[in-house]
Structure formats: C-alpha cells, structure tokens
C-alpha cells in the first residue's frame, strides 16, 4: 500500500466522521466517493499556505488534537489526507524592515517547532521535497514553512541565511503594503514601480540559497520583474484568477499566468470566497462602504460598530463561493498553460469565515478530489495538482542552489 494512511474501513469511517463535523457539511451538496477518499489518503497533498502559526499566536490552541474553531488540526488533516501543509510565517506589513518583524518571524517558527515537539509521532519539520516524501512514508504530517512578507529580512542577507537554516523554503516578497523589497498589489502608492534595488538583488540570492520566490501579493510590475530576473521557476503560494474577479489585482490575470507557465512555475489556488468569485468581493466592498457611512454619521465611538459585520451579515447574507467555482479556477489554468502549473494554496486559517461551500476546512480535500474526478481529471493529473507540481518546482529550486554552491566552491578553489 502506497502512502501515509493505509485505507481501511476504519479510515473511511474516520473520514466520514470528521467530514460530518465540518461546517456546512450537513447541508453541503458535496460528498466524496470511496475512490476520492482513497486518492486523498494515498497521495501527498501539499497546501501552499495555511496560517496556523499566527492563529495560535493570537489565541493558543493545541492543533495536535481536535480543536473547536479554526480550519486545521491533526484529526481533520488526517481525515482529509493533508500531509504537507506549508505553515505561513506571517508578519504584518506595519512591521516592515524592523527588528520587531524579524523577532516575530523567529517566534512563529518557534511555534511550528513547538507543535512538532509536542507530537513527534504526528508531525515533522520538512526542509526539502525528500523530507516530505520520507515523512509521508512514515505516516507523519510534514510542516514545511514559508514566510509571508519579506519584511523580516531587513535588507540583510545574513537574515536570509538564518531563515533558510531555520527551514523557510519560500518567501512571499510583500504583503498588504509596499515593503523594502517590493510593491504590493494592495498598495496604490507603487513606491518602487515593482521591485526595490534590494529586491532585485534578493531574487538572485534566493535562487542561490534555495528559497522559492512567492509572487502572491506583489504588484503586477513586481511579478514581471521577478520573472525576468529569476533563474528558476517561481510560485504563487495562494492566489486565484483575475478572470473570475475583475479588477482584483491580488489575483493573477491570464497574461501573468501564461508568463508563469513559460517560467515553469505553479499557481496555487486560494479558496477564500473573495478570491474565487466577484460576488464575494462586491459584498466585502459593500460592508466597507456601509461601515464608513456609519462612522461618518455617528462617529468612531458608535456602539453599532461593535458587532457591525455580524449584524451586516444578517441583513446582507455573505455570498459564499462553492467548490465548483474553485474547480473553475483550476480548469482555467489547465486550459491556459497545462496541468503541470496549478496547485492548492487554500489560505485555511487565513481568510476567516469566507471559505467555499464544500471546502470548509482541511477535512474537505476528498471533496476537491471528487470534483476533479467528476470533471474528468486522471489520477496522474490529480496527483500533480495535489502535490506533484509544487514538489517539482521545489526540487528545481533546490537543485539550482546546489549546483550554484558546487560551482562557487570549484571556482573559489581554482582561483586560489
């Protein structure tokens, strides 16, 4: 039997049990067949972006056991077959280029190490594709790490090395504001008109050390500059498609996706409803406008602001996207550049109560597999989407760094 969880009647029961406790599962039109569950259990599933570290910082919970809230814990991961979630080392944009940003990043890495230390029979840090594969065979859930927002680098390549040594294997260059590396898709100031001078240097240094470049969150200009400079494929760890969310620059448009394909990279689809459908984005804009109107009318001290979003949702129900709409994003990438360039970057624990019907938590991956089967994807292609494509890019980045290091050593010896 291939894989981490031998599939038995017990495994099927556990999967069904936890699926029944997922939000909206009782009313969901989605259900996974035994075949879909089997594929999910027997295949490495890499999720490019899960915000567990910041979740447990804000309010500590023990995710090595079942938890009441959130989108991730060990039992649900086992149920869904998730076995290589990238833990997001997220640093807020407000801390850019400061000692505080670097300290927070190290603290969040500490928290991932603490999760593994509490349950070494369940989890293990993964620093390479080979780690993921060997830990999968041992029945462990791998925890590779990606840094969301390059602010903790502080313009110092020694910090880049330190974070690499601690296990950071991708860096999202910016977040919600321009930082000392790159412009952000959310920041209209366009401080650097793409990458900063240091950011352009950092692209090469990340190539050389073996850290994947993540272009989620950056501006369009920054994306194209990264593509021009990088020597290896890049990833979008948690982005979806602008075709379905017109005007939302945080997502990628068709021309960018084509460039990503030429680069050999992978776009990992974000599940958040506002990333998936334009209706959810419009709802969020309506909420913001309504809140602004209330503040203008009654001031920042209005008691109506305390539960404003909750009350707004009662009057204007949130238009949750669906698993089918997530699949539309995957289909479109495949149509544009092929099945070798799409993956999963759910943003679980990072997008709040905006997850699609059918994909409410990490126990839902069999539903995704079922959807892919229903749309005619082969098992080989499903395995590429679930992990193969990301592991390929990660291996290419690792191989390039190794070749660079060997070449540097040979040249250094020859010059002396």
C-alpha positions in Angstrom: 0.0 0.0 0.0 1.4 3.4 -1.1 1.2 6.4 1.2 0.8 7.6 4.7 -2.6 6.3 5.9 -3.5 2.7 5.0 -7.0 2.9 3.7 -9.3 0.6 5.6 -12.9 0.6 6.7 -11.7 2.4 9.9 -10.0 5.1 7.8 -13.2 5.5 5.7 -15.2 5.8 8.9 -12.9 8.4 10.4 -13.0 10.4 7.2 -16.8 10.3 7.2 -17.0 11.2 10.9 -14.8 14.3 10.7 -16.5 15.4 7.4 -19.8 15.3 9.3 -18.4 17.9 11.8 -17.1 20.3 9.1 -19.1 23.5 8.9 -22.0 23.3 6.4 -21.3 19.6 5.8 -24.8 18.7 6.8 -26.3 20.8 4.1 -23.5 20.6 1.6 -24.3 19.1 -1.8 -20.8 17.8 -2.0 -19.7 14.3 -0.9 -16.7 12.3 -1.7 -16.8 8.7 -3.0 -14.7 5.9 -1.7 -12.4 6.4 -4.7 -11.9 10.1 -4.0 -11.1 9.4 -0.3 -8.7 6.6 -1.3 -6.8 9.0 -3.6 -6.7 11.7 -0.9 -5.3 9.2 1.6 -2.7 7.6 -0.7 -1.4 10.8 -2.3 0.9 13.5 -0.8 -1.2 16.7 -0.5 0.7 19.9 -0.4 -1.2 23.0 0.7 0.9 26.1 -0.2 -0.4 28.3 2.6 -2.0 27.6 6.0 -2.0 30.3 8.7 -1.8 28.1 11.8 1.3 29.9 13.3 -0.4 33.3 13.5 -3.7 31.6 14.6 -2.1 30.0 17.6 -0.2 33.3 18.4 -3.4 35.2 18.5 -5.2 32.6 20.6 -3.3 29.5 21.6 -4.9 26.1 20.8 -3.3 22.7 20.6 -3.6 21.7 16.9 -2.1 18.3 17.7 -5.6 17.5 18.9 -9.1 18.3 17.7 -10.0 22.0 18.1 -13.3 23.7 18.3 -12.5 26.5 15.9 -10.2 27.2 13.0 -9.7 25.3 9.8 -6.8 23.0 10.7 -6.0 20.4 13.4 -4.4 16.9 13.3 -7.6 14.8 13.2 -9.1 16.9 10.4 -5.8 16.8 8.5 -5.7 13.0 8.8 -9.4 12.8 7.7 -8.7 15.0 4.6 -5.4 13.3 3.7 -3.5 16.6 4.1 0.1 15.7 4.8 2.3 18.6 3.7 0.8 22.0 4.7 3.2 24.9 4.4 3.0 26.8 7.7 2.8 30.5 7.0 5.2 32.6 8.9 3.2 35.8 8.5 4.5 39.2 9.5 2.2 42.2 9.3 3.1 44.9 6.8 3.2 47.5 9.5 6.4 46.0 10.9 8.4 46.4 7.7 12.2 46.4 7.9 12.3 46.4 11.7 13.8 44.2 14.4 10.3 43.5 15.6 9.4 41.9 12.2 12.5 39.6 12.4 11.7 38.7 16.0 8.1 37.9 15.2 9.1 35.6 12.3 11.5 33.7 14.6 8.8 33.4 17.3 6.4 32.0 14.7 9.0 29.5 13.6 9.4 28.6 17.3 5.7 27.9 17.4 5.9 25.4 14.5 8.8 23.7 16.1 6.8 23.5 19.4 3.9 21.8 17.6 6.3 19.2 16.2 7.9 18.8 19.6 4.6 18.2 21.3 3.6 15.5 18.8 6.7 14.0 17.1 4.6 10.9 16.3 2.3 13.1 14.2 4.3 16.0 12.8 7.8 16.7 11.4 9.5 19.8 10.1 10.2 19.4 6.3 13.1 21.3 4.7 13.2 19.5 1.3 11.0 17.6 -1.1 12.8 14.4 0.1 11.8 15.2 3.7 8.2 15.4 2.6 8.3 12.1 0.8 10.1 10.2 3.5 7.9 11.6 6.2 4.8 10.7 4.1 6.0 7.1 4.1 6.4 7.2 7.9 2.9 8.4 8.4 3.9 11.9 9.6 2.4 15.2 8.5 5.2 17.4 7.2 5.4 21.0 8.2 7.4 22.9 5.7 7.5 26.7 6.2 7.0 29.8 4.0 7.5 33.4 5.1 4.6 35.6 4.2 6.1 39.1 3.8 9.8 39.5 3.3 10.0 42.4 5.9 12.0 40.3 8.4 14.9 40.2 6.0 15.6 43.9 6.9 17.8 44.3 3.9 20.4 42.0 5.4 21.3 38.8 3.5 22.6 37.3 6.8 18.9 37.2 7.9 18.1 35.4 4.6 20.6 32.7 5.5 19.4 32.5 9.1 15.8 31.9 8.0 16.9 29.4 5.4 18.7 27.5 8.1 15.6 27.5 10.3 13.5 26.0 7.5 12.0 28.8 5.5 11.6 27.5 1.9 9.6 30.2 0.2 9.2 34.0 0.8 6.2 36.0 -0.2 8.1 39.1 -1.2 5.5 41.6 0.2 2.1 41.6 1.8 -0.6 44.3 2.1 1.8 47.3 1.7 5.0 48.0 -0.2 8.0 47.0 1.9 11.7 47.3 1.4 11.7 44.6 -1.2 8.6 45.0 -3.4 5.4 46.9 -4.2 2.2 45.2 -3.0 -0.9 44.6 -5.2 -3.0 46.2 -2.4 -0.8 49.4 -2.2 -1.7 52.0 -4.8 1.4 54.1 -4.0 3.7 51.9 -6.2 6.7 53.1 -4.2 9.3 51.1 -6.3 7.4 50.6 -9.6 7.9 46.9 -9.0 10.9 45.7 -7.0 13.3 47.8 -5.0 17.0 47.7 -5.8 17.5 45.4 -2.8 14.5 43.3 -4.0 16.2 42.8 -7.4 19.3 41.6 -5.6 17.2 39.4 -3.3 15.8 37.5 -6.3 19.2 36.2 -7.2 20.2 35.5 -3.6 17.0 33.4 -3.0 17.8 31.5 -6.2 21.3 30.8 -5.0 20.4 29.7 -1.5 17.4 27.6 -2.5 14.3 29.5 -1.3 11.4 29.6 -3.6 10.2 33.0 -4.8 6.5 33.6 -4.0 4.8 36.3 -6.1 1.4 36.2 -4.3 0.6 39.7 -3.0 3.1 41.6 -5.2 2.1 44.2 -7.8 1.9 43.2 -11.5 5.2 45.1 -12.2 7.0 43.3 -9.4 5.7 40.0 -10.8 7.1 40.7 -14.3 10.4 41.9 -12.9 10.8 38.7 -10.8 10.1 36.6 -13.9 12.7 38.5 -15.8 15.4 38.1 -13.1 14.8 34.6 -11.7 16.8 31.6 -12.9 14.3 29.1 -11.6 10.6 28.6 -11.5 8.5 30.7 -9.1 5.3 30.0 -7.2 2.1 31.9 -6.3 1.5 30.2 -3.0 -2.1 31.3 -2.5 -3.5 33.3 -5.5 -6.5 32.7 -7.8 -7.6 34.1 -11.1 -8.5 37.7 -12.0 -10.6 36.4 -14.9 -13.2 35.5 -12.3 -12.7 38.6 -10.1 -12.3 41.5 -12.5 -10.2 44.4 -11.1 -8.8 42.4 -8.1 -5.1 42.8 -8.6 -4.3 40.4 -5.8 -5.3 37.6 -8.2 -3.4 36.9 -11.4 -4.6 37.8 -14.9 -4.3 35.5 -18.0 -1.1 37.1 -19.3 0.6 36.7 -16.0 -0.4 33.1 -15.8 1.0 32.5 -19.3 4.3 34.0 -18.2 4.2 31.8 -15.1 3.8 28.8 -17.4 6.8 29.9 -19.5 8.8 30.2 -16.3 7.8 26.7 -15.3 6.1 27.9 -12.1 2.9 27.0 -10.3 -0.1 29.0 -9.2 -1.7 27.5 -6.1 -5.4 28.3 -5.9 -6.7 30.3 -2.9 -10.0 29.0 -1.6 -11.2 32.3 0.0 -14.6 33.3 -1.5 -13.4 36.8 -2.4 -10.6 35.3 -4.3 -12.9 32.9 -6.1 -16.0 34.9 -7.1 -16.7 38.6 -7.9 -19.9 38.5 -5.8 -18.0 37.9 -2.6 -15.6 40.8 -3.4 -18.6 43.1 -4.0 -20.1 42.0 -0.7 -16.8 43.0 1.1 -16.8 46.4 -0.7 -20.4 46.9 0.4 -19.5 46.1 4.0 -16.7 48.6 3.9 -18.9 51.3 2.4 -21.7 50.7 5.0 -19.2 50.8 7.9 -17.7 54.1 6.5 -21.2 55.6 6.2 -22.0 54.7 9.8 -18.7 56.3 11.1 -19.4 59.4 9.1 -22.9 59.6 10.6 -22.3 58.6 14.2 -18.5 58.7 14.7 -15.9 56.1 15.7 -17.4 55.7 19.1 -20.8 54.4 17.9 -21.9 51.3 19.8 -23.2 50.0 16.5 -19.7 49.3 15.3 -19.0 46.7 18.0 -20.8 43.9 16.1 -21.1 45.6 12.8 -20.0 42.8 10.5 -22.1 40.2 12.3 -25.2 42.4 12.0 -24.5 43.3 8.4 -24.3 39.6 7.5 -27.8 39.1 9.0 -29.1 41.8 6.7 -27.0 41.0 3.7 -26.0 37.3 3.7 -22.5 36.6 2.6 -22.3 35.1 -0.9 -20.1 32.1 -0.2 -18.4 30.7 -3.3 -18.5 26.9 -4.0 -16.2 24.1 -4.7 -17.4 24.1 -8.3 -16.2 27.7 -8.6 -12.8 26.8 -7.2 -12.6 24.0 -9.8 -13.4 26.6 -12.5 -10.1 28.4 -11.5 -8.2 25.1 -11.8 -9.8 24.3 -15.1 -8.9 27.7 -16.5 -5.2 27.4 -15.5 -5.1 24.0 -17.1 -6.7 25.4 -20.3 -4.2 28.3 -20.5 -0.9 26.6 -19.5 -1.5 23.0 -18.7 -2.0 20.8 -15.7 1.7 21.0 -14.7 1.3 24.5 -13.4 -1.5 24.5 -10.9 -1.7 23.5 -7.2 -3.5 24.2 -4.0 -2.9 27.2 -1.6 -6.1 27.2 0.4 -5.3 30.0 2.9 -7.0 28.0 5.6 -6.9 29.8 8.9 -6.1 33.0 7.0 -9.4 34.0 5.3 -11.8 33.8 8.2 -15.4 32.9 7.6 -15.2 33.1 3.8 -14.4 29.6 2.8 -16.4 28.0 0.0 -19.3 25.6 0.4 -17.7 22.1 0.1 -14.2 23.2 1.2 -14.8 24.5 4.8 -11.7 23.0 6.4 -8.7 20.7 5.8 -11.0 17.6 6.1 -12.6 18.7 2.8 -9.8 17.6 0.4 -11.6 14.4 -0.7 -14.4 16.7 -1.9 -11.8 18.5 -4.1 -10.6 15.2 -5.4 -14.1 14.1 -6.2 -14.7 17.4 -8.1 -11.6 16.8 -10.2 -12.7 13.2 -10.9 -16.1 14.5 -11.9 -14.5 16.9 -14.4 -12.5 14.1 -16.0 -9.1 14.5 -14.5 -7.0 11.4 -14.4 -5.4 10.2 -11.2 -2.0 11.2 -12.5 -3.2 14.7 -13.1 -4.9 14.9 -9.8 -1.6 13.9 -8.1 0.2 16.7 -10.0 -2.4 19.2 -8.7 -2.3 17.9 -5.1 1.5 18.0 -4.8 3.5 16.9 -7.8 3.7 20.3 -9.4 4.9 22.1 -6.3 7.3 19.4 -5.4 8.8 19.6 -8.9 9.4 23.4 -8.6 10.8 23.0 -5.0 13.2 20.3 -6.3 14.3 22.5 -9.2 15.0 25.4 -6.8 16.9 23.1 -4.5 18.9 21.6 -7.4 19.8 25.0 -8.8 21.1 26.2 -5.4 23.2 23.0 -5.0 24.7 23.5 -8.5 25.4 27.1 -7.7 27.1 26.2 -4.4 29.2 23.5 -6.1 30.2 25.9 -8.9 31.1 28.6 -6.4 33.3 26.1 -4.5 35.0 24.9 -7.6 35.7 28.4 -8.9 36.9 29.5 -5.4 39.3 26.6 -5.2 40.6 27.2 -8.7 41.2 30.9 -8.1 43.4 30.0 -5.1 
